[in-house]
mmCIF file of N, CA and C in Angstrom:
data_model
loop_
_atom_site.group_PDB
_atom_site.id
_atom_site.type_symbol
_atom_site.label_atom_id
_atom_site.label_comp_id
_atom_site.label_asym_id
_atom_site.label_seq_id
_atom_site.Cartn_x
_atom_site.Cartn_y
_atom_site.Cartn_z
ATOM 1 N N UNK A 118 47.553 -21.296 -47.730
ATOM 2 C CA UNK A 118 47.687 -22.704 -48.088
ATOM 3 C C UNK A 118 48.831 -22.817 -49.095
ATOM 4 N N UNK A 119 49.686 -23.774 -48.871
ATOM 5 C CA UNK A 119 50.812 -23.948 -49.779
ATOM 6 C C UNK A 119 50.375 -24.700 -51.030
ATOM 7 N N UNK A 120 51.211 -24.593 -52.042
ATOM 8 C CA UNK A 120 50.901 -25.276 -53.300
ATOM 9 C C UNK A 120 50.937 -26.783 -53.139
ATOM 10 N N UNK A 121 51.779 -27.279 -52.252
ATOM 11 C CA UNK A 121 51.871 -28.730 -52.055
ATOM 12 C C UNK A 121 50.571 -29.284 -51.471
ATOM 13 N N UNK A 122 50.031 -28.594 -50.461
ATOM 14 C CA UNK A 122 48.759 -29.048 -49.885
ATOM 15 C C UNK A 122 47.620 -28.939 -50.888
ATOM 16 N N UNK A 123 47.643 -27.888 -51.677
ATOM 17 C CA UNK A 123 46.625 -27.727 -52.707
ATOM 18 C C UNK A 123 46.719 -28.846 -53.740
ATOM 19 N N UNK A 124 47.926 -29.199 -54.120
ATOM 20 C CA UNK A 124 48.127 -30.273 -55.096
ATOM 21 C C UNK A 124 47.724 -31.629 -54.525
ATOM 22 N N UNK A 125 48.127 -31.913 -53.293
ATOM 23 C CA UNK A 125 47.761 -33.190 -52.660
ATOM 24 C C UNK A 125 46.248 -33.287 -52.499
ATOM 25 N N UNK A 126 45.625 -32.218 -52.043
ATOM 26 C CA UNK A 126 44.170 -32.214 -51.903
ATOM 27 C C UNK A 126 43.467 -32.381 -53.238
ATOM 28 N N UNK A 127 43.983 -31.745 -54.272
ATOM 29 C CA UNK A 127 43.387 -31.881 -55.598
ATOM 30 C C UNK A 127 43.504 -33.289 -56.147
ATOM 31 N N UNK A 128 44.653 -33.914 -55.933
ATOM 32 C CA UNK A 128 44.836 -35.298 -56.400
ATOM 33 C C UNK A 128 43.910 -36.243 -55.638
ATOM 34 N N UNK A 129 43.810 -36.061 -54.326
ATOM 35 C CA UNK A 129 42.900 -36.900 -53.538
ATOM 36 C C UNK A 129 41.449 -36.703 -53.966
ATOM 37 N N UNK A 130 41.067 -35.459 -54.207
ATOM 38 C CA UNK A 130 39.699 -35.178 -54.641
ATOM 39 C C UNK A 130 39.418 -35.776 -56.016
ATOM 40 N N UNK A 131 40.359 -35.648 -56.935
ATOM 41 C CA UNK A 131 40.164 -36.214 -58.273
ATOM 42 C C UNK A 131 40.066 -37.735 -58.218
ATOM 43 N N UNK A 132 40.898 -38.363 -57.395
ATOM 44 C CA UNK A 132 40.833 -39.824 -57.267
ATOM 45 C C UNK A 132 39.506 -40.259 -56.650
ATOM 46 N N UNK A 133 39.061 -39.549 -55.615
ATOM 47 C CA UNK A 133 37.783 -39.884 -54.994
ATOM 48 C C UNK A 133 36.614 -39.709 -55.939
ATOM 49 N N UNK A 134 36.624 -38.628 -56.709
ATOM 50 C CA UNK A 134 35.542 -38.404 -57.669
ATOM 51 C C UNK A 134 35.585 -39.420 -58.804
ATOM 52 N N UNK A 135 36.783 -39.855 -59.192
ATOM 53 C CA UNK A 135 36.887 -40.896 -60.223
ATOM 54 C C UNK A 135 36.284 -42.205 -59.722
ATOM 55 N N UNK A 136 36.580 -42.573 -58.476
ATOM 56 C CA UNK A 136 35.970 -43.775 -57.898
ATOM 57 C C UNK A 136 34.452 -43.643 -57.852
ATOM 58 N N UNK A 137 33.961 -42.472 -57.473
ATOM 59 C CA UNK A 137 32.515 -42.269 -57.396
ATOM 60 C C UNK A 137 31.858 -42.327 -58.769
ATOM 61 N N UNK A 138 32.526 -41.801 -59.781
ATOM 62 C CA UNK A 138 31.978 -41.849 -61.134
ATOM 63 C C UNK A 138 31.900 -43.283 -61.637
ATOM 64 N N UNK A 139 32.963 -44.046 -61.429
ATOM 65 C CA UNK A 139 32.955 -45.455 -61.840
ATOM 66 C C UNK A 139 31.884 -46.226 -61.074
ATOM 67 N N UNK A 140 31.714 -45.927 -59.796
ATOM 68 C CA UNK A 140 30.684 -46.605 -59.001
ATOM 69 C C UNK A 140 29.288 -46.249 -59.491
ATOM 70 N N UNK A 141 29.063 -45.001 -59.852
ATOM 71 C CA UNK A 141 27.743 -44.600 -60.349
ATOM 72 C C UNK A 141 27.430 -45.273 -61.678
ATOM 73 N N UNK A 142 28.407 -45.329 -62.570
ATOM 74 C CA UNK A 142 28.199 -46.014 -63.851
ATOM 75 C C UNK A 142 27.967 -47.497 -63.620
ATOM 76 N N UNK A 143 28.751 -48.097 -62.739
ATOM 77 C CA UNK A 143 28.577 -49.518 -62.444
ATOM 78 C C UNK A 143 27.245 -49.823 -61.799
ATOM 79 N N UNK A 144 26.775 -48.927 -60.952
ATOM 80 C CA UNK A 144 25.487 -49.154 -60.300
ATOM 81 C C UNK A 144 24.354 -49.178 -61.313
ATOM 82 N N UNK A 145 24.444 -48.349 -62.321
ATOM 83 C CA UNK A 145 23.404 -48.309 -63.350
ATOM 84 C C UNK A 145 23.530 -49.491 -64.310
ATOM 85 N N UNK A 146 24.748 -49.898 -64.621
ATOM 86 C CA UNK A 146 24.956 -50.883 -65.676
ATOM 87 C C UNK A 146 24.986 -52.337 -65.207
ATOM 88 N N UNK A 147 25.319 -52.594 -63.964
ATOM 89 C CA UNK A 147 25.478 -53.981 -63.522
ATOM 90 C C UNK A 147 24.125 -54.664 -63.342
ATOM 91 N N UNK A 148 24.082 -56.001 -63.546
ATOM 92 C CA UNK A 148 22.796 -56.679 -63.697
ATOM 93 C C UNK A 148 22.038 -56.995 -62.414
ATOM 94 N N UNK A 149 22.717 -57.336 -61.334
ATOM 95 C CA UNK A 149 21.964 -57.822 -60.176
ATOM 96 C C UNK A 149 22.378 -57.096 -58.904
ATOM 97 N N UNK A 150 21.676 -57.435 -57.844
ATOM 98 C CA UNK A 150 21.836 -56.723 -56.579
ATOM 99 C C UNK A 150 23.221 -56.948 -55.976
ATOM 100 N N UNK A 151 23.811 -58.108 -56.174
ATOM 101 C CA UNK A 151 25.106 -58.390 -55.562
ATOM 102 C C UNK A 151 26.224 -57.605 -56.241
ATOM 103 N N UNK A 152 26.169 -57.495 -57.546
ATOM 104 C CA UNK A 152 27.153 -56.673 -58.255
ATOM 105 C C UNK A 152 27.003 -55.205 -57.876
ATOM 106 N N UNK A 153 25.782 -54.762 -57.732
ATOM 107 C CA UNK A 153 25.552 -53.369 -57.358
ATOM 108 C C UNK A 153 26.008 -53.093 -55.930
ATOM 109 N N UNK A 154 25.823 -54.063 -55.043
ATOM 110 C CA UNK A 154 26.321 -53.895 -53.675
ATOM 111 C C UNK A 154 27.842 -53.841 -53.650
ATOM 112 N N UNK A 155 28.476 -54.609 -54.512
ATOM 113 C CA UNK A 155 29.933 -54.584 -54.593
ATOM 114 C C UNK A 155 30.419 -53.198 -55.018
ATOM 115 N N UNK A 156 29.766 -52.634 -56.005
ATOM 116 C CA UNK A 156 30.152 -51.315 -56.493
ATOM 117 C C UNK A 156 29.917 -50.242 -55.436
ATOM 118 N N UNK A 157 28.798 -50.301 -54.741
ATOM 119 C CA UNK A 157 28.553 -49.295 -53.710
ATOM 120 C C UNK A 157 29.499 -49.466 -52.529
ATOM 121 N N UNK A 158 29.909 -50.703 -52.255
ATOM 122 C CA UNK A 158 30.902 -50.917 -51.208
ATOM 123 C C UNK A 158 32.241 -50.301 -51.566
ATOM 124 N N UNK A 159 32.625 -50.412 -52.828
ATOM 125 C CA UNK A 159 33.869 -49.782 -53.273
ATOM 126 C C UNK A 159 33.754 -48.263 -53.173
ATOM 127 N N UNK A 160 32.602 -47.744 -53.527
ATOM 128 C CA UNK A 160 32.390 -46.305 -53.414
ATOM 129 C C UNK A 160 32.505 -45.854 -51.964
ATOM 130 N N UNK A 161 31.928 -46.616 -51.049
ATOM 131 C CA UNK A 161 31.955 -46.235 -49.634
ATOM 132 C C UNK A 161 33.335 -46.372 -49.010
ATOM 133 N N UNK A 162 34.143 -47.308 -49.492
ATOM 134 C CA UNK A 162 35.447 -47.506 -48.869
ATOM 135 C C UNK A 162 36.586 -46.816 -49.606
ATOM 136 N N UNK A 163 36.360 -46.366 -50.832
ATOM 137 C CA UNK A 163 37.426 -45.678 -51.562
ATOM 138 C C UNK A 163 37.039 -44.258 -51.989
ATOM 139 N N UNK A 164 35.859 -44.082 -52.547
ATOM 140 C CA UNK A 164 35.476 -42.779 -53.091
ATOM 141 C C UNK A 164 35.237 -41.727 -52.027
ATOM 142 N N UNK A 165 34.309 -41.999 -51.140
ATOM 143 C CA UNK A 165 33.959 -41.021 -50.108
ATOM 144 C C UNK A 165 35.123 -40.726 -49.154
ATOM 145 N N UNK A 166 35.890 -41.730 -48.698
ATOM 146 C CA UNK A 166 37.023 -41.396 -47.829
ATOM 147 C C UNK A 166 38.082 -40.524 -48.501
ATOM 148 N N UNK A 167 38.326 -40.745 -49.788
ATOM 149 C CA UNK A 167 39.307 -39.894 -50.469
ATOM 150 C C UNK A 167 38.820 -38.450 -50.559
ATOM 151 N N UNK A 168 37.535 -38.265 -50.801
ATOM 152 C CA UNK A 168 36.981 -36.906 -50.847
ATOM 153 C C UNK A 168 37.054 -36.258 -49.461
ATOM 154 N N UNK A 169 36.699 -37.003 -48.418
ATOM 155 C CA UNK A 169 36.781 -36.454 -47.060
ATOM 156 C C UNK A 169 38.221 -36.127 -46.677
ATOM 157 N N UNK A 170 39.145 -36.979 -47.077
ATOM 158 C CA UNK A 170 40.556 -36.725 -46.798
ATOM 159 C C UNK A 170 41.050 -35.486 -47.549
ATOM 160 N N UNK A 171 40.594 -35.311 -48.784
ATOM 161 C CA UNK A 171 40.973 -34.121 -49.553
ATOM 162 C C UNK A 171 40.471 -32.852 -48.871
ATOM 163 N N UNK A 172 39.247 -32.885 -48.379
ATOM 164 C CA UNK A 172 38.708 -31.701 -47.696
ATOM 165 C C UNK A 172 39.470 -31.446 -46.400
ATOM 166 N N UNK A 173 39.843 -32.524 -45.692
ATOM 167 C CA UNK A 173 40.617 -32.357 -44.460
ATOM 168 C C UNK A 173 41.992 -31.757 -44.757
ATOM 169 N N UNK A 174 42.608 -32.152 -45.853
ATOM 170 C CA UNK A 174 43.906 -31.579 -46.230
ATOM 171 C C UNK A 174 43.744 -30.102 -46.580
ATOM 172 N N UNK A 175 42.693 -29.760 -47.307
ATOM 173 C CA UNK A 175 42.483 -28.366 -47.706
ATOM 174 C C UNK A 175 42.182 -27.449 -46.528
ATOM 175 N N UNK A 176 41.445 -27.950 -45.537
ATOM 176 C CA UNK A 176 41.093 -27.079 -44.412
ATOM 177 C C UNK A 176 42.232 -26.912 -43.424
ATOM 178 N N UNK A 177 43.242 -27.760 -43.484
ATOM 179 C CA UNK A 177 44.334 -27.687 -42.519
ATOM 180 C C UNK A 177 43.943 -28.395 -41.233
ATOM 181 N N UNK A 178 44.846 -28.370 -40.267
ATOM 182 C CA UNK A 178 44.560 -29.076 -39.021
ATOM 183 C C UNK A 178 43.794 -28.154 -38.086
ATOM 184 N N UNK A 179 42.501 -28.405 -37.957
ATOM 185 C CA UNK A 179 41.644 -27.643 -37.051
ATOM 186 C C UNK A 179 40.489 -28.544 -36.632
ATOM 187 N N UNK A 180 39.504 -27.957 -35.995
ATOM 188 C CA UNK A 180 38.377 -28.740 -35.497
ATOM 189 C C UNK A 180 37.582 -29.381 -36.636
ATOM 190 N N UNK A 181 37.431 -28.655 -37.730
ATOM 191 C CA UNK A 181 36.671 -29.187 -38.870
ATOM 192 C C UNK A 181 37.354 -30.416 -39.461
ATOM 193 N N UNK A 182 38.674 -30.375 -39.604
ATOM 194 C CA UNK A 182 39.367 -31.541 -40.163
ATOM 195 C C UNK A 182 39.348 -32.711 -39.185
ATOM 196 N N UNK A 183 39.354 -32.429 -37.895
ATOM 197 C CA UNK A 183 39.216 -33.507 -36.913
ATOM 198 C C UNK A 183 37.867 -34.192 -37.016
ATOM 199 N N UNK A 184 36.823 -33.393 -37.210
ATOM 200 C CA UNK A 184 35.483 -33.969 -37.389
ATOM 201 C C UNK A 184 35.400 -34.764 -38.689
ATOM 202 N N UNK A 185 36.040 -34.264 -39.731
ATOM 203 C CA UNK A 185 36.060 -35.000 -40.998
ATOM 204 C C UNK A 185 36.771 -36.342 -40.845
ATOM 205 N N UNK A 186 37.869 -36.351 -40.112
ATOM 206 C CA UNK A 186 38.600 -37.606 -39.909
ATOM 207 C C UNK A 186 37.809 -38.577 -39.041
ATOM 208 N N UNK A 187 37.059 -38.064 -38.061
ATOM 209 C CA UNK A 187 36.178 -38.943 -37.282
ATOM 210 C C UNK A 187 35.060 -39.518 -38.151
ATOM 211 N N UNK A 188 34.508 -38.697 -39.024
ATOM 212 C CA UNK A 188 33.507 -39.188 -39.971
ATOM 213 C C UNK A 188 34.089 -40.221 -40.912
ATOM 214 N N UNK A 189 35.322 -40.009 -41.335
ATOM 215 C CA UNK A 189 36.022 -40.969 -42.188
ATOM 216 C C UNK A 189 36.211 -42.299 -41.475
ATOM 217 N N UNK A 190 36.616 -42.248 -40.216
ATOM 218 C CA UNK A 190 36.785 -43.476 -39.439
ATOM 219 C C UNK A 190 35.455 -44.206 -39.271
ATOM 220 N N UNK A 191 34.396 -43.464 -38.981
ATOM 221 C CA UNK A 191 33.068 -44.063 -38.846
ATOM 222 C C UNK A 191 32.631 -44.720 -40.152
ATOM 223 N N UNK A 192 32.876 -44.060 -41.258
ATOM 224 C CA UNK A 192 32.511 -44.600 -42.572
ATOM 225 C C UNK A 192 33.299 -45.872 -42.877
ATOM 226 N N UNK A 193 34.578 -45.880 -42.569
ATOM 227 C CA UNK A 193 35.401 -47.059 -42.847
ATOM 228 C C UNK A 193 35.031 -48.250 -41.973
ATOM 229 N N UNK A 194 34.507 -47.994 -40.778
ATOM 230 C CA UNK A 194 34.108 -49.087 -39.889
ATOM 231 C C UNK A 194 32.729 -49.622 -40.254
ATOM 232 N N UNK A 195 31.796 -48.736 -40.552
ATOM 233 C CA UNK A 195 30.417 -49.181 -40.748
ATOM 234 C C UNK A 195 30.093 -49.621 -42.171
ATOM 235 N N UNK A 196 30.791 -49.120 -43.153
ATOM 236 C CA UNK A 196 30.448 -49.429 -44.544
ATOM 237 C C UNK A 196 30.571 -50.914 -44.889
ATOM 238 N N UNK A 197 31.655 -51.599 -44.554
ATOM 239 C CA UNK A 197 31.706 -53.035 -44.856
ATOM 240 C C UNK A 197 30.639 -53.830 -44.105
ATOM 241 N N UNK A 198 30.334 -53.403 -42.900
ATOM 242 C CA UNK A 198 29.307 -54.079 -42.113
ATOM 243 C C UNK A 198 27.938 -53.955 -42.771
ATOM 244 N N UNK A 199 27.594 -52.766 -43.200
ATOM 245 C CA UNK A 199 26.302 -52.542 -43.852
ATOM 246 C C UNK A 199 26.227 -53.285 -45.180
ATOM 247 N N UNK A 200 27.314 -53.279 -45.940
ATOM 248 C CA UNK A 200 27.329 -54.016 -47.205
ATOM 249 C C UNK A 200 27.131 -55.506 -47.004
ATOM 250 N N UNK A 201 27.765 -56.044 -45.973
ATOM 251 C CA UNK A 201 27.604 -57.467 -45.687
ATOM 252 C C UNK A 201 26.170 -57.785 -45.274
ATOM 253 N N UNK A 202 25.596 -56.973 -44.413
ATOM 254 C CA UNK A 202 24.227 -57.226 -43.962
ATOM 255 C C UNK A 202 23.213 -57.079 -45.095
ATOM 256 N N UNK A 203 23.416 -56.110 -45.973
ATOM 257 C CA UNK A 203 22.511 -55.961 -47.115
ATOM 258 C C UNK A 203 22.623 -57.140 -48.072
ATOM 259 N N UNK A 204 23.843 -57.615 -48.313
ATOM 260 C CA UNK A 204 23.991 -58.767 -49.208
ATOM 261 C C UNK A 204 23.426 -60.028 -48.569
ATOM 262 N N UNK A 205 23.541 -60.163 -47.266
ATOM 263 C CA UNK A 205 22.943 -61.310 -46.585
ATOM 264 C C UNK A 205 21.422 -61.270 -46.693
ATOM 265 N N UNK A 206 20.837 -60.100 -46.498
ATOM 266 C CA UNK A 206 19.384 -59.972 -46.625
ATOM 267 C C UNK A 206 18.930 -60.229 -48.058
ATOM 268 N N UNK A 207 19.688 -59.752 -49.037
ATOM 269 C CA UNK A 207 19.330 -59.986 -50.438
ATOM 270 C C UNK A 207 19.447 -61.463 -50.785
ATOM 271 N N UNK A 208 20.456 -62.125 -50.244
ATOM 272 C CA UNK A 208 20.630 -63.551 -50.527
ATOM 273 C C UNK A 208 19.530 -64.377 -49.885
ATOM 274 N N UNK A 209 19.120 -64.011 -48.686
ATOM 275 C CA UNK A 209 18.072 -64.773 -48.011
ATOM 276 C C UNK A 209 16.709 -64.546 -48.645
ATOM 277 N N UNK A 210 16.458 -63.361 -49.179
ATOM 278 C CA UNK A 210 15.162 -63.139 -49.829
ATOM 279 C C UNK A 210 15.139 -63.785 -51.209
ATOM 280 N N UNK A 211 16.194 -63.707 -51.960
ATOM 281 C CA UNK A 211 16.442 -64.378 -53.240
ATOM 282 C C UNK A 211 15.184 -64.566 -54.082
ATOM 283 N N UNK A 212 14.543 -63.474 -54.441
ATOM 284 C CA UNK A 212 13.373 -63.574 -55.308
ATOM 285 C C UNK A 212 13.800 -63.414 -56.766
ATOM 286 N N UNK A 213 12.879 -63.142 -57.632
ATOM 287 C CA UNK A 213 13.157 -63.103 -59.060
ATOM 288 C C UNK A 213 13.696 -61.758 -59.546
ATOM 289 N N UNK A 214 14.173 -60.920 -58.651
ATOM 290 C CA UNK A 214 14.718 -59.635 -59.079
ATOM 291 C C UNK A 214 16.112 -59.778 -59.669
ATOM 292 N N UNK A 215 16.751 -60.895 -59.443
ATOM 293 C CA UNK A 215 18.120 -61.082 -59.916
ATOM 294 C C UNK A 215 18.249 -62.411 -60.651
ATOM 295 N N UNK A 216 17.698 -62.534 -61.849
ATOM 296 C CA UNK A 216 17.728 -63.816 -62.546
ATOM 297 C C UNK A 216 19.117 -64.335 -62.906
ATOM 298 N N UNK A 217 20.141 -63.501 -63.182
ATOM 299 C CA UNK A 217 21.421 -64.104 -63.545
ATOM 300 C C UNK A 217 22.222 -64.643 -62.362
ATOM 301 N N UNK A 218 21.756 -64.438 -61.138
ATOM 302 C CA UNK A 218 22.498 -64.884 -59.968
ATOM 303 C C UNK A 218 22.339 -66.386 -59.774
ATOM 304 N N UNK A 219 23.461 -67.068 -59.571
ATOM 305 C CA UNK A 219 23.452 -68.507 -59.325
ATOM 306 C C UNK A 219 23.680 -68.724 -57.840
ATOM 307 N N UNK A 220 22.806 -69.488 -57.209
ATOM 308 C CA UNK A 220 22.914 -69.756 -55.780
ATOM 309 C C UNK A 220 23.769 -70.995 -55.575
ATOM 310 N N UNK A 221 25.051 -70.807 -55.274
ATOM 311 C CA UNK A 221 25.958 -71.935 -55.088
ATOM 312 C C UNK A 221 25.939 -72.447 -53.653
ATOM 313 N N UNK A 222 25.217 -71.783 -52.764
ATOM 314 C CA UNK A 222 25.149 -72.243 -51.379
ATOM 315 C C UNK A 222 23.913 -73.089 -51.126
ATOM 316 N N UNK A 223 23.152 -73.362 -52.161
ATOM 317 C CA UNK A 223 21.916 -74.122 -52.001
ATOM 318 C C UNK A 223 22.195 -75.504 -51.407
ATOM 319 N N UNK A 224 23.287 -76.151 -51.810
ATOM 320 C CA UNK A 224 23.595 -77.489 -51.313
ATOM 321 C C UNK A 224 24.095 -77.474 -49.871
ATOM 322 N N UNK A 225 24.526 -76.333 -49.390
ATOM 323 C CA UNK A 225 25.040 -76.246 -48.026
ATOM 324 C C UNK A 225 23.942 -76.084 -46.989
ATOM 325 N N UNK A 226 22.761 -75.718 -47.407
ATOM 326 C CA UNK A 226 21.664 -75.503 -46.467
ATOM 327 C C UNK A 226 21.086 -76.834 -46.001
ATOM 328 N N UNK A 227 20.638 -76.894 -44.746
ATOM 329 C CA UNK A 227 20.012 -78.138 -44.277
ATOM 330 C C UNK A 227 18.670 -78.359 -44.969
ATOM 331 N N UNK A 228 18.398 -79.600 -45.277
ATOM 332 C CA UNK A 228 17.126 -79.938 -45.912
ATOM 333 C C UNK A 228 16.023 -80.004 -44.863
ATOM 334 N N UNK A 229 14.807 -80.107 -45.319
ATOM 335 C CA UNK A 229 13.651 -80.157 -44.420
ATOM 336 C C UNK A 229 13.796 -81.338 -43.467
ATOM 337 N N UNK A 230 13.743 -81.088 -42.176
ATOM 338 C CA UNK A 230 13.818 -82.150 -41.182
ATOM 339 C C UNK A 230 15.230 -82.458 -40.702
ATOM 340 N N UNK A 231 16.266 -81.927 -41.351
ATOM 341 C CA UNK A 231 17.643 -82.174 -40.923
ATOM 342 C C UNK A 231 18.056 -81.151 -39.870
ATOM 343 N N UNK A 232 18.948 -81.579 -39.021
ATOM 344 C CA UNK A 232 19.470 -80.669 -37.999
ATOM 345 C C UNK A 232 20.626 -79.876 -38.592
ATOM 346 N N UNK A 233 20.804 -78.689 -38.098
ATOM 347 C CA UNK A 233 21.937 -77.887 -38.544
ATOM 348 C C UNK A 233 23.197 -78.401 -37.873
ATOM 349 N N UNK A 234 24.319 -78.408 -38.571
ATOM 350 C CA UNK A 234 25.572 -78.879 -37.948
ATOM 351 C C UNK A 234 26.087 -77.936 -36.897
#
């Protein structure tokens, strides 16, 4: 392995781990479910892909790196979808687990007996 690949892989790994560390701290410190979902979404779209890319760079071009890149593609496609669906479910349940959250879509919902547009 050349020094350039080692350096690029190390920088990618350090950046990915930094994103994961910030996401872990944010997950513990942020107040409600929507902020926590935002942080985990950033972790899924920035932290984990950078780590997978670093491992793919370190292993060189072979079957293992191809599988890592396929896993990376799968993660990049499914992560925003899962984050959106989880936030939609959290918004629809909207119980008292998240008191600082303000529901600004309340006026957009149809009232009892009204038809949906």
